Coordinates of C-alpha atoms and ligand atoms in Angstrom, one line a residue:
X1 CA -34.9 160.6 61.0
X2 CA -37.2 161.4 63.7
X3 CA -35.8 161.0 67.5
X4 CA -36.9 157.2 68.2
X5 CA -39.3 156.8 71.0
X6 CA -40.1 152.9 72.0
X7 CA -42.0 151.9 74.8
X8 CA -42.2 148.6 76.9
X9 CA -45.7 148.6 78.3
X10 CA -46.5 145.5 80.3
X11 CA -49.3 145.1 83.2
X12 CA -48.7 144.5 86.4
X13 CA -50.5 140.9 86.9
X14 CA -47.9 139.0 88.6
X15 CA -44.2 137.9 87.4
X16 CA -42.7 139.1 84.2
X17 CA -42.9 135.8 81.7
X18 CA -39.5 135.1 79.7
X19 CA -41.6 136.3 76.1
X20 CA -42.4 139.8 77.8
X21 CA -38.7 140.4 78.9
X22 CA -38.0 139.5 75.6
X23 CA -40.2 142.0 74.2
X24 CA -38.3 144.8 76.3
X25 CA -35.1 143.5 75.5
X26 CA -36.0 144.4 71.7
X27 CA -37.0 147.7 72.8
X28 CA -34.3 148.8 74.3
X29 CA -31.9 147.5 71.9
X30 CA -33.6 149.3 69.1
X31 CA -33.9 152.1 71.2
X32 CA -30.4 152.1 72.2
X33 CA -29.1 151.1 68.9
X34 CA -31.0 154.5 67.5
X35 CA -29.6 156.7 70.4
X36 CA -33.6 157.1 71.1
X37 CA -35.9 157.1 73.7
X38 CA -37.2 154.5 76.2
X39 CA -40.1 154.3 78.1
X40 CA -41.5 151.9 80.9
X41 CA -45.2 152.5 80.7
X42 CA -47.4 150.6 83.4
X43 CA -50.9 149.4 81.9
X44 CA -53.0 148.7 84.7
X45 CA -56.5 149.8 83.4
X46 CA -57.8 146.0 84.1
X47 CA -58.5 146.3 87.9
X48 CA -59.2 142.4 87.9
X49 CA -56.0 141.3 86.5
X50 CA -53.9 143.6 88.8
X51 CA -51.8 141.8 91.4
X52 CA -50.4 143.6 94.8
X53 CA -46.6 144.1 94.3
X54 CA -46.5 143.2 90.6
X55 CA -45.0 146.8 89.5
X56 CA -42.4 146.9 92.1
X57 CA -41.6 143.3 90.6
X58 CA -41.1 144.1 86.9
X59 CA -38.9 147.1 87.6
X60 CA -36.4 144.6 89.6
X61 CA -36.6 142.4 86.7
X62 CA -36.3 144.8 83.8
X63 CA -33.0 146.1 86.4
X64 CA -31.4 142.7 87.1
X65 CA -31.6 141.9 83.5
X66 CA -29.8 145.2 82.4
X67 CA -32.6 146.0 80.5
X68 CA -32.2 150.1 81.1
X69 CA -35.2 152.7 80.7
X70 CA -34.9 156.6 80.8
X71 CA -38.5 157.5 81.5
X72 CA -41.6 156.0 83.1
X73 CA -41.7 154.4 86.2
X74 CA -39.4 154.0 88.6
X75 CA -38.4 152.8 91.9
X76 CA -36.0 155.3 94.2
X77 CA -35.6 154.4 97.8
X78 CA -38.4 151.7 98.2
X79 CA -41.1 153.9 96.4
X80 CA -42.5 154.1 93.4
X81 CA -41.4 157.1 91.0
X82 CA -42.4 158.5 88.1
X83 CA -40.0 160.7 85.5
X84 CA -40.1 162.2 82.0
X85 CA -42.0 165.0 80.4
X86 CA -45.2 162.9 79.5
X87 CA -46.3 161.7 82.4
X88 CA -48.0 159.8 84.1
X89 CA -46.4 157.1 83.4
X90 CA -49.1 155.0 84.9
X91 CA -52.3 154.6 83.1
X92 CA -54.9 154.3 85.9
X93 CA -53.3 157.8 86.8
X94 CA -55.2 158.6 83.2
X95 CA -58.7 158.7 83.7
X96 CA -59.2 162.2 82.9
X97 CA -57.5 161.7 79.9
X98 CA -59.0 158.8 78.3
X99 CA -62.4 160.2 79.0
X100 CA -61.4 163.2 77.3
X101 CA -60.7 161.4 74.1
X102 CA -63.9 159.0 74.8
X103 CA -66.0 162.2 74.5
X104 CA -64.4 163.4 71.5
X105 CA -64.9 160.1 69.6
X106 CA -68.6 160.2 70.8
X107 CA -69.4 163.9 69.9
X108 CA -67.8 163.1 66.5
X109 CA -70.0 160.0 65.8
X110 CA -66.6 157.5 65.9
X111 CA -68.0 155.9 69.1
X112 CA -71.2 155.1 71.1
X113 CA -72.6 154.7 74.3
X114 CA -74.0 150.5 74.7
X115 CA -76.4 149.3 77.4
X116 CA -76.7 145.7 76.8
X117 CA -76.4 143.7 80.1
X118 CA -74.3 140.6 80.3
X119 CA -76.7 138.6 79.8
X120 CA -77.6 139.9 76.4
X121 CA -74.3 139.9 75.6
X122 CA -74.3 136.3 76.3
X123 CA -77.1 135.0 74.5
X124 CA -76.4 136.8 71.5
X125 CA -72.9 135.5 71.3
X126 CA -74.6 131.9 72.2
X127 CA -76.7 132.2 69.0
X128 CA -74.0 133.2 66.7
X129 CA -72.1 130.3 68.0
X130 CA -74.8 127.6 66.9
X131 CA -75.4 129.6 63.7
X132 CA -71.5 129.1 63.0
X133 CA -70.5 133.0 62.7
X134 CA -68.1 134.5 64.6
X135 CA -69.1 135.8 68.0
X136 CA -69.0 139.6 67.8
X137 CA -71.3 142.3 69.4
X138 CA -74.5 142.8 67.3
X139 CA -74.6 146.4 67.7
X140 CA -78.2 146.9 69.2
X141 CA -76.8 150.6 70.8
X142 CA -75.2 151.8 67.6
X143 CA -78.7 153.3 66.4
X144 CA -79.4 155.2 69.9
X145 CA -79.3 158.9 69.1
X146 CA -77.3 160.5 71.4
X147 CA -80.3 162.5 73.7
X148 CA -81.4 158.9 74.3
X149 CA -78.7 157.6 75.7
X150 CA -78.0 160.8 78.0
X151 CA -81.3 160.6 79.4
X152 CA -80.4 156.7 80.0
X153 CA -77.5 157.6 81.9
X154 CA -79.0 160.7 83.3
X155 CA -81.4 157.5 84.9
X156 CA -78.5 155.5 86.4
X157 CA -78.1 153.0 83.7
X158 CA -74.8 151.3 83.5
X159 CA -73.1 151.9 80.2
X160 CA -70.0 151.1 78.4
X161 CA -68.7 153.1 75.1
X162 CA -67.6 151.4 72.1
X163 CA -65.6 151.9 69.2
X164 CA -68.3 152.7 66.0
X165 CA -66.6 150.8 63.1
X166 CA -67.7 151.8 59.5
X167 CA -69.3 148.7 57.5
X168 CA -67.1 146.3 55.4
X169 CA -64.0 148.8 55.2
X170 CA -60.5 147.8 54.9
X171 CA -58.1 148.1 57.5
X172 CA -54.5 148.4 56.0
X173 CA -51.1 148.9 57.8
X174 CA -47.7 147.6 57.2
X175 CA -45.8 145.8 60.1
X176 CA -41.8 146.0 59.6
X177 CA -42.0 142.0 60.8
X178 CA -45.2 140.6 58.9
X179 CA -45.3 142.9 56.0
X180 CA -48.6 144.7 54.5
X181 CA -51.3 143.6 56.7
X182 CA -55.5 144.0 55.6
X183 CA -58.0 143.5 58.2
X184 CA -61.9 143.9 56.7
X185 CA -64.0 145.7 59.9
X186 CA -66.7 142.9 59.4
X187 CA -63.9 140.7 61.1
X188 CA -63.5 143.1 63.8
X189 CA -65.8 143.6 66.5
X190 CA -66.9 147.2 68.0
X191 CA -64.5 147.3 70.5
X192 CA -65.6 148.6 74.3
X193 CA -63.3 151.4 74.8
X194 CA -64.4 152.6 78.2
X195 CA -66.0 150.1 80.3
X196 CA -68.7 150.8 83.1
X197 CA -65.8 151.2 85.8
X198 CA -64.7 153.7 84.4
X199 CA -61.6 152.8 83.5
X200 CA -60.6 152.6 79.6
X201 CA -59.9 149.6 77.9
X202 CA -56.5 148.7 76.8
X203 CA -57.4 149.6 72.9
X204 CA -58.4 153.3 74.0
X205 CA -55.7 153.4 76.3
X206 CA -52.7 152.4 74.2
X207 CA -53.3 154.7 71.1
X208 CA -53.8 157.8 73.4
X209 CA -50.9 157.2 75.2
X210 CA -48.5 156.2 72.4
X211 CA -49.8 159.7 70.9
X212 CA -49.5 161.5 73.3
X213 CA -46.2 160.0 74.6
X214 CA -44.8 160.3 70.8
X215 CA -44.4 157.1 70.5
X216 CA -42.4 156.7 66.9
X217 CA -42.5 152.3 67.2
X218 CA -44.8 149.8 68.8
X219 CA -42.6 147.0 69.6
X220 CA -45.2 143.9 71.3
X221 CA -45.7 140.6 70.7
X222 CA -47.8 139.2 68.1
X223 CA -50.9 138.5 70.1
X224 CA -51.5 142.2 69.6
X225 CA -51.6 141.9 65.4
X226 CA -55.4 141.2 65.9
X227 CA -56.0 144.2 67.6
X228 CA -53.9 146.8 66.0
X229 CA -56.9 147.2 62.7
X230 CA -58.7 148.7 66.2
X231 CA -55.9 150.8 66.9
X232 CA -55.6 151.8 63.7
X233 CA -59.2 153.1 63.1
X234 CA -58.5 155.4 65.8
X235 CA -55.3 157.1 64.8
X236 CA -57.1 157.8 61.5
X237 CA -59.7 159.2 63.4
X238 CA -58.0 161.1 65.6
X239 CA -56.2 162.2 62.6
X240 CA -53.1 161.6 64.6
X241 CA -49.7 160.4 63.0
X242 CA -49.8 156.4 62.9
X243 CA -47.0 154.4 64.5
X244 CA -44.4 152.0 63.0
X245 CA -45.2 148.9 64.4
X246 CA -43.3 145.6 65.0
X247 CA -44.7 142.2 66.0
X248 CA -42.6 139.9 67.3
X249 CA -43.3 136.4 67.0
X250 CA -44.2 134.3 69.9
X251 CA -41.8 132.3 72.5
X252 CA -42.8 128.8 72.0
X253 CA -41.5 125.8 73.4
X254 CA -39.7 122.5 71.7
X255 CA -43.3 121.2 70.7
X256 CA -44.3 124.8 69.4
X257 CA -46.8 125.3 71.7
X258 CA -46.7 129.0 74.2
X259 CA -44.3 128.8 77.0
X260 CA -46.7 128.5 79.9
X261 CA -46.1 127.9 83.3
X262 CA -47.6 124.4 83.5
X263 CA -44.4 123.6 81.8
X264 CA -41.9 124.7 84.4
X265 CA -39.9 127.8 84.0
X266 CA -41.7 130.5 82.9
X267 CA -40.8 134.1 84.3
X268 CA -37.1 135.6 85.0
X269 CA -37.7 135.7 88.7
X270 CA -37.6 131.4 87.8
X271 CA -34.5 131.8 86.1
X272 CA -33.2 133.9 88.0
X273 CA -33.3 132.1 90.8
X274 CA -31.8 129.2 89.5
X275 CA -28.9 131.2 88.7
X276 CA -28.9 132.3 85.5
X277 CA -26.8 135.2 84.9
X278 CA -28.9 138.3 83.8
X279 CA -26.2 138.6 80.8
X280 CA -26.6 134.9 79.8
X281 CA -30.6 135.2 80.0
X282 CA -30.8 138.2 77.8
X283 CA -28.3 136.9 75.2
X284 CA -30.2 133.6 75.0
X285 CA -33.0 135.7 74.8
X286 CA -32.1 137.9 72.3
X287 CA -31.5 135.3 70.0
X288 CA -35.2 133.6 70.4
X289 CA -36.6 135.3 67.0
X290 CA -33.6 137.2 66.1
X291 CA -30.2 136.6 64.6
X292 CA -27.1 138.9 64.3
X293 CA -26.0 139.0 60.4
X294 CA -22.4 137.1 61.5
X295 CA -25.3 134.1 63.1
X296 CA -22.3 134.9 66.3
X297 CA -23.9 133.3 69.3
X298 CA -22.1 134.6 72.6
X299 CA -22.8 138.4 72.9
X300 CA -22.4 140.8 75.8
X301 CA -25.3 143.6 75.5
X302 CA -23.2 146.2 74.2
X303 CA -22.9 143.6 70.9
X304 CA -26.4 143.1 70.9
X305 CA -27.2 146.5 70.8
X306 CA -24.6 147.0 68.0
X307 CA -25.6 144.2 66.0
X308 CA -29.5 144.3 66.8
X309 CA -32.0 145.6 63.9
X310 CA -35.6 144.8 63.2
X311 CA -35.1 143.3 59.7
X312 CA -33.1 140.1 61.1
X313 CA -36.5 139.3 63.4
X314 CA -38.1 136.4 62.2
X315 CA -41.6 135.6 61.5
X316 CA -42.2 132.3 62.9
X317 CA -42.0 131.8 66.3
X318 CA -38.6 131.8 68.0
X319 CA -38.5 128.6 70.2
X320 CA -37.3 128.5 73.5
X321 CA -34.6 125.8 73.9
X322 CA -33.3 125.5 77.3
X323 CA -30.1 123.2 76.6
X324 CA -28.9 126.1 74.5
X325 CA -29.8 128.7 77.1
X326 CA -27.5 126.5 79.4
X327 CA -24.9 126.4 77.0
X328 CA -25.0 130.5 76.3
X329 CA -25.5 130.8 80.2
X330 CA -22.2 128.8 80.8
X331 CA -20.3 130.8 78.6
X332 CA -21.2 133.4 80.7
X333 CA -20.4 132.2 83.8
X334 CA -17.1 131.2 82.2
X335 CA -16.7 134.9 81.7
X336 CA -17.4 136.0 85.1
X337 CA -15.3 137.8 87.3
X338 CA -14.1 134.7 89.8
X339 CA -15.2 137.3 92.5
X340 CA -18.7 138.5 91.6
X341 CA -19.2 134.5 90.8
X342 CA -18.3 133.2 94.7
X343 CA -20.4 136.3 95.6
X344 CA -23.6 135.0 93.8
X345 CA -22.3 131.2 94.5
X346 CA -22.5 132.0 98.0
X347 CA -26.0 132.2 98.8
X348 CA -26.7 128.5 97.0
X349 CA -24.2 126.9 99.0
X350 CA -25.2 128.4 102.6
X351 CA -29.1 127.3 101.6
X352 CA -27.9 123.8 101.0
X353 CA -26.3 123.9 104.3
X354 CA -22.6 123.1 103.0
X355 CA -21.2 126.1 104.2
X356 CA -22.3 128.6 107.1
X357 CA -21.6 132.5 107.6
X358 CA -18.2 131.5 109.5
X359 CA -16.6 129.5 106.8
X360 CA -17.9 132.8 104.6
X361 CA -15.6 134.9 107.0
X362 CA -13.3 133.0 107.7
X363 CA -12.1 130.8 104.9
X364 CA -13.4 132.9 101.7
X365 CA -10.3 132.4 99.8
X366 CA -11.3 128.5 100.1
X367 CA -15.0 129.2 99.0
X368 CA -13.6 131.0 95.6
X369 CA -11.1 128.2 94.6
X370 CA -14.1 125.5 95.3
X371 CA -16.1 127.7 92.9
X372 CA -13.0 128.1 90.3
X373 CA -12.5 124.7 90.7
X374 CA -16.5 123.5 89.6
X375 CA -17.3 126.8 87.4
X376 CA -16.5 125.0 84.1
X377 CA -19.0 122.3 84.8
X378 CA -21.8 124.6 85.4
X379 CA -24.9 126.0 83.4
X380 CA -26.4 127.7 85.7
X381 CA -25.2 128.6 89.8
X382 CA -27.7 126.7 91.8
X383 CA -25.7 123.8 90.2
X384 CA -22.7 124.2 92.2
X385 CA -24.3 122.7 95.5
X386 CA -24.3 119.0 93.1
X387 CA -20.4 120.0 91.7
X388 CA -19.4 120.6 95.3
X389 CA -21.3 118.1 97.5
X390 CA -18.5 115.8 96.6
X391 CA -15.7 118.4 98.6
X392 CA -18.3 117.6 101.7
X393 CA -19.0 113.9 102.5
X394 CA -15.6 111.5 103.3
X395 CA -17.5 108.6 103.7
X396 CA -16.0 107.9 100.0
X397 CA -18.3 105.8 97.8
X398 CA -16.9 104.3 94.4
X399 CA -19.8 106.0 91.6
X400 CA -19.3 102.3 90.1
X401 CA -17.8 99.3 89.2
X402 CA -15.3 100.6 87.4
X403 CA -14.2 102.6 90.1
X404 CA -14.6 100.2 92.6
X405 CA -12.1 97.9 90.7
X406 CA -9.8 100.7 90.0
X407 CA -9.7 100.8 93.8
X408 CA -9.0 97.2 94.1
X409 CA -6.0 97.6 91.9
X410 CA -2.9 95.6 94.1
X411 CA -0.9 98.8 93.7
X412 CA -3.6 100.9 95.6
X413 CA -2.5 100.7 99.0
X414 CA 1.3 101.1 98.3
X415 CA -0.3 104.5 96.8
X416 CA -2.1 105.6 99.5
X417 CA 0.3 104.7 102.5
X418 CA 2.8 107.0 100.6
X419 CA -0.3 109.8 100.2
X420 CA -0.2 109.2 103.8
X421 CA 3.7 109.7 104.7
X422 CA 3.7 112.6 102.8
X423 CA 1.4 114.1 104.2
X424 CA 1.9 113.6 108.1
X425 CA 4.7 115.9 107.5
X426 CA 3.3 118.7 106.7
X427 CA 1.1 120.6 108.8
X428 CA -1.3 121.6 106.3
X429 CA -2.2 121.0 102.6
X430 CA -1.4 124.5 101.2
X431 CA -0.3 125.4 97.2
X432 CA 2.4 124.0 97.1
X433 CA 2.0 120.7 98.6
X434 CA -0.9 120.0 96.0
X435 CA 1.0 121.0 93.3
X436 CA 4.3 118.4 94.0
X437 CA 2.4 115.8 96.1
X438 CA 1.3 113.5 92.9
X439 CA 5.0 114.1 91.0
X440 CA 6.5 112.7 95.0
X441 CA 3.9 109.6 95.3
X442 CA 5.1 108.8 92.0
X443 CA 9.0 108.9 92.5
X444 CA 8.3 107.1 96.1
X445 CA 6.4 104.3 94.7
X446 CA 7.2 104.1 90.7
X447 CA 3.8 104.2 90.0
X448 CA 2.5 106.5 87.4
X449 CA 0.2 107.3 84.9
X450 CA -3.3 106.2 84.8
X451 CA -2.5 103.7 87.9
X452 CA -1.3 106.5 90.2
X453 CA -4.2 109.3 89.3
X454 CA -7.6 107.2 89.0
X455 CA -7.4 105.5 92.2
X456 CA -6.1 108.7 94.1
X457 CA -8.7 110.4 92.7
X458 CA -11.4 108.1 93.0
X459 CA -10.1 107.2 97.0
X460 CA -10.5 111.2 97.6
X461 CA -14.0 111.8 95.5
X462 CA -15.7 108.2 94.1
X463 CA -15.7 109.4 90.7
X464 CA -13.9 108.7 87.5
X465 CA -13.4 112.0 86.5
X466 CA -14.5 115.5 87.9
X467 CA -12.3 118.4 88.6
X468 CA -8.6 118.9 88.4
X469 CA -6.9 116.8 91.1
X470 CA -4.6 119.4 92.5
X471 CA -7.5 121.3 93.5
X472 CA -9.6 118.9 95.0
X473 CA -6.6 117.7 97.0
X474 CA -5.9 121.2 98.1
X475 CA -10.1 122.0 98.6
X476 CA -9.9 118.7 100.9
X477 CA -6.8 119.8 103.1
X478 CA -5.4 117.7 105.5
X479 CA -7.8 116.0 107.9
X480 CA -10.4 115.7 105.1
X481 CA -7.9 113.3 103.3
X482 CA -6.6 111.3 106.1
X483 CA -10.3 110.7 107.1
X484 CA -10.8 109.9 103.2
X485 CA -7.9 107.8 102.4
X486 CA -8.9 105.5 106.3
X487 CA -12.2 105.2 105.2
X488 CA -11.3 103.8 101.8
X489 CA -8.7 101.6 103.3
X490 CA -11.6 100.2 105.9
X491 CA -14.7 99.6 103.4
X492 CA -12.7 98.8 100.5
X493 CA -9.5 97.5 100.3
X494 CA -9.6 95.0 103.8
X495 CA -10.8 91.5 103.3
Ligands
LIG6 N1 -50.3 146.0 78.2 C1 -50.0 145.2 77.1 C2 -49.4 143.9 77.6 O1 -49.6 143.5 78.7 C3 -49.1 145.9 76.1 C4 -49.3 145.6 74.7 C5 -48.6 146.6 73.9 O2 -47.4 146.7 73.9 O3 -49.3 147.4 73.2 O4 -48.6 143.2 77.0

């Protein structure tokens, strides 16, 4: 088989939305499941839709995800950087070579040049509207001979070129996703393939550069399927070797409707700021239109690329469910180095103001056990400032009735005098005193079972349940406990 070449070709206008990471995510997998090639390409022909910052933005997204390209663009020390043998990697560094092409379709009849104004444009699509047809240009231009239109441009007129499609022909191709596709050209509208700025349009651009760039799969979303008839009338003729192309099927949400931003999280840099780990995002989002043949659901990227093929991608739209993306996510971050976790825990808890850059230097040991101690409750790290709040605030408050009357219990303050005693002598709550303190309460006082941990727990946290007790007492420490246990005693149990 031919060396695999795939290419990821988004433009920059603004974040990098879940379904496009998706679609590189596929790319790469295929391309590294293949041993092939690829290729970040930045599509920035439509100078209205570009956005300041955007490229610089995707890169760090495509990075943080893992999602690993060997040509294209780059950034290296701050700067944007471009490497590989079939550059550039940019398209509006392209002009020349669009036109080039434009010209060549032209001399050979396969395009033309089109004058009609905007306003034209308008009112014929207006009247095709109230006759019911589909709005499409008329083709006014398509009979201008050639020296016409020179002279017109050679007299400053403004001009586009578009794509000259033969009368009622059928477009066939075969996508590995949808099957054997035909397309008729009286559905298909005579595309503008260079536009009066100069600058291509996407259609023009795409085929030249996946030629030129060989190209071997075109791996997009399905909102493309409509235009790839276009894109195949110009490989034929160009007489260039067509693509294998995949569509994937869109990200939808619970009520099958596009993902969109109205909705709430809609691009990694959301995600990733809730803290989502880039390996529990990009398994989640592998399987959003894809399934591995053994339907296993927790997989580090070296499975996926194993286990990833185009055949197991579905037609219908993969849905986006975020309660499963919490429950892949928390696997995850059940997975994670303890380390790495406190690391990226770290930065949540400071913003929430529970812990400053001094208790980070000084008492970092403590930070990690906190974070042991709440990882198995979380989905997702911005979470933890919740899980931890409670290690925080000692003015103790019972999370209900049942609690409150498990504090009422008569044995309660035998219990806590003897949580006391034991701990006035000791300096300070270290391993070993929260290991043994419970097993000592309970041979001082007899009390045990459900009677001696609920109300200690619920005197040192207000909850019913939560994390394991010897770690909250040794979290707490000393003081924290004493002030706990006296404010208990003083709201709840007097009177
Ligand atoms: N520039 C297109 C986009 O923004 C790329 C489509 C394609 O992959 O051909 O999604």
């Amino acid at each position: 088989m031919e060396r695999v070449r795939v290419r990821f070709a988004p433009s920059p206008t603004g974040f990098i939305h879940i379904g496009s990471i998706r679609t590189a995510l596929y790319n790469y997998l295929f391309a590294r499941h293949n041993d092939g090639d690829f290729i970040l390409r930045i599509e920035d022909t439509d100078r209205t839709r570009y956005v300041e910052g955007a490229i610089e933005n995707l890169i760090e997204s495509l990075h943080w995800a893992g999602i690993e390209y060997d040509e294209g663009v780059f950034i290296e020390d701050g700067k944007i950087v471009q490497k590989g043998e079939y550059g550039p990697y940019i398209q509006s560094e392209r002009l020349d070579i669009y036109k080039k092409y434009v010209d060549e379709l032209i001399e050979n009849g396969h395009a033309y040049y089109c004058f009609c104004s905007k306003e034209r444009l308008d009112s014929v699509r207006e009247e095709q509207k109230i006759k019911g047809l589909i709005p499409k240009y008329d083709g006014l231009c398509r009979s201008l001979s050639l020296e016409e239109a020179r002279e017109r441009i050679a007299n400053g007129e403004e001009y586009v070129v578009r794509l000259k499609l033969p009368h009622n022909k059928d477009i066939k191709f075969h996508d590995i996703v949808r099957g054997d596709i035909t397309i008729n050209t009286e559905d298909i509208d005579d595309q503008v393939l260079l536009k009066s700025d100069g600058y291509p349009t996407y259609h023009m651009a795409v085929v030249v550069d996946d030629h030129l760039m060989n190209i071997t799969h075109i791996v997009r979303g399905e909102e493309w399927l409509p235009s790839t008839p276009k894109h195949i009338y110009l490989y034929e003729v160009f007489g260039w070797e067509k693509p294998t192309y995949v569509h994937l099927p869109t990200v939808l949400n619970k009520e099958r409707k596009k993902l969109s931003k109205r909705q709430g999280d809609v691009s990694v840099e959301d995600f990733r700021k809730k803290g989502y780990l880039p390996e529990g995002l990009v398994n989640y989002l592998a399987l959003v239109g894809w399934s591995p043949e053994d339907n296993e659901e927790i997989l580090s990227m070296k499975d996926l690329i194993e286990k990833f093929s185009f055949e197991r991608v579905s037609k219908t739209g993969g849905i986006f469910d975020k309660d499963k993306l919490d429950w892949v996510n928390g696997h995850h971050i059940r997975d994670y180095d303890i380390d790495k976790l406190t690391e990226l825990s770290i930065p949540y808890l400071k913003e929430a103001g529970l812990i400053d850059d001094e208790t980070v230097e000084k008492r970092y040991d403590w930070i990690k056990i906190m974070v042991k101690t709440v990882e198995e409750s979380l989905s997702y790290l911005s979470e933890i400032v919740d899980k931890v709040e409670v290690f925080f605030n000692n003015e103790v408050k019972p999370e209900n009735d049942e609690a409150l009357a498990m504090l009422k219990g008569e044995q309660v303050p035998i219990l806590l005098n003897a949580f006391k005693e034991e701990l006035n002598q000791v300096e300070k709550v270290d391993e070993e005193f929260s290991k043994g303190i419970m097993k000592k309460i309970q041979k001082s006082t007899g009390i045990k079972g459900k009677n001696l941990f609920m109300p200690v727990r619920i005197a040192l946290t207000g909850n019913n349940h939560g994390p394991e007790l010897v770690n909250i007492i040794y979290i707490l420490g000393k003081q924290n406990i004493l002030n706990r246990i006296n404010y208990v005693e003083e709201n709840y149990l007097k009177g």
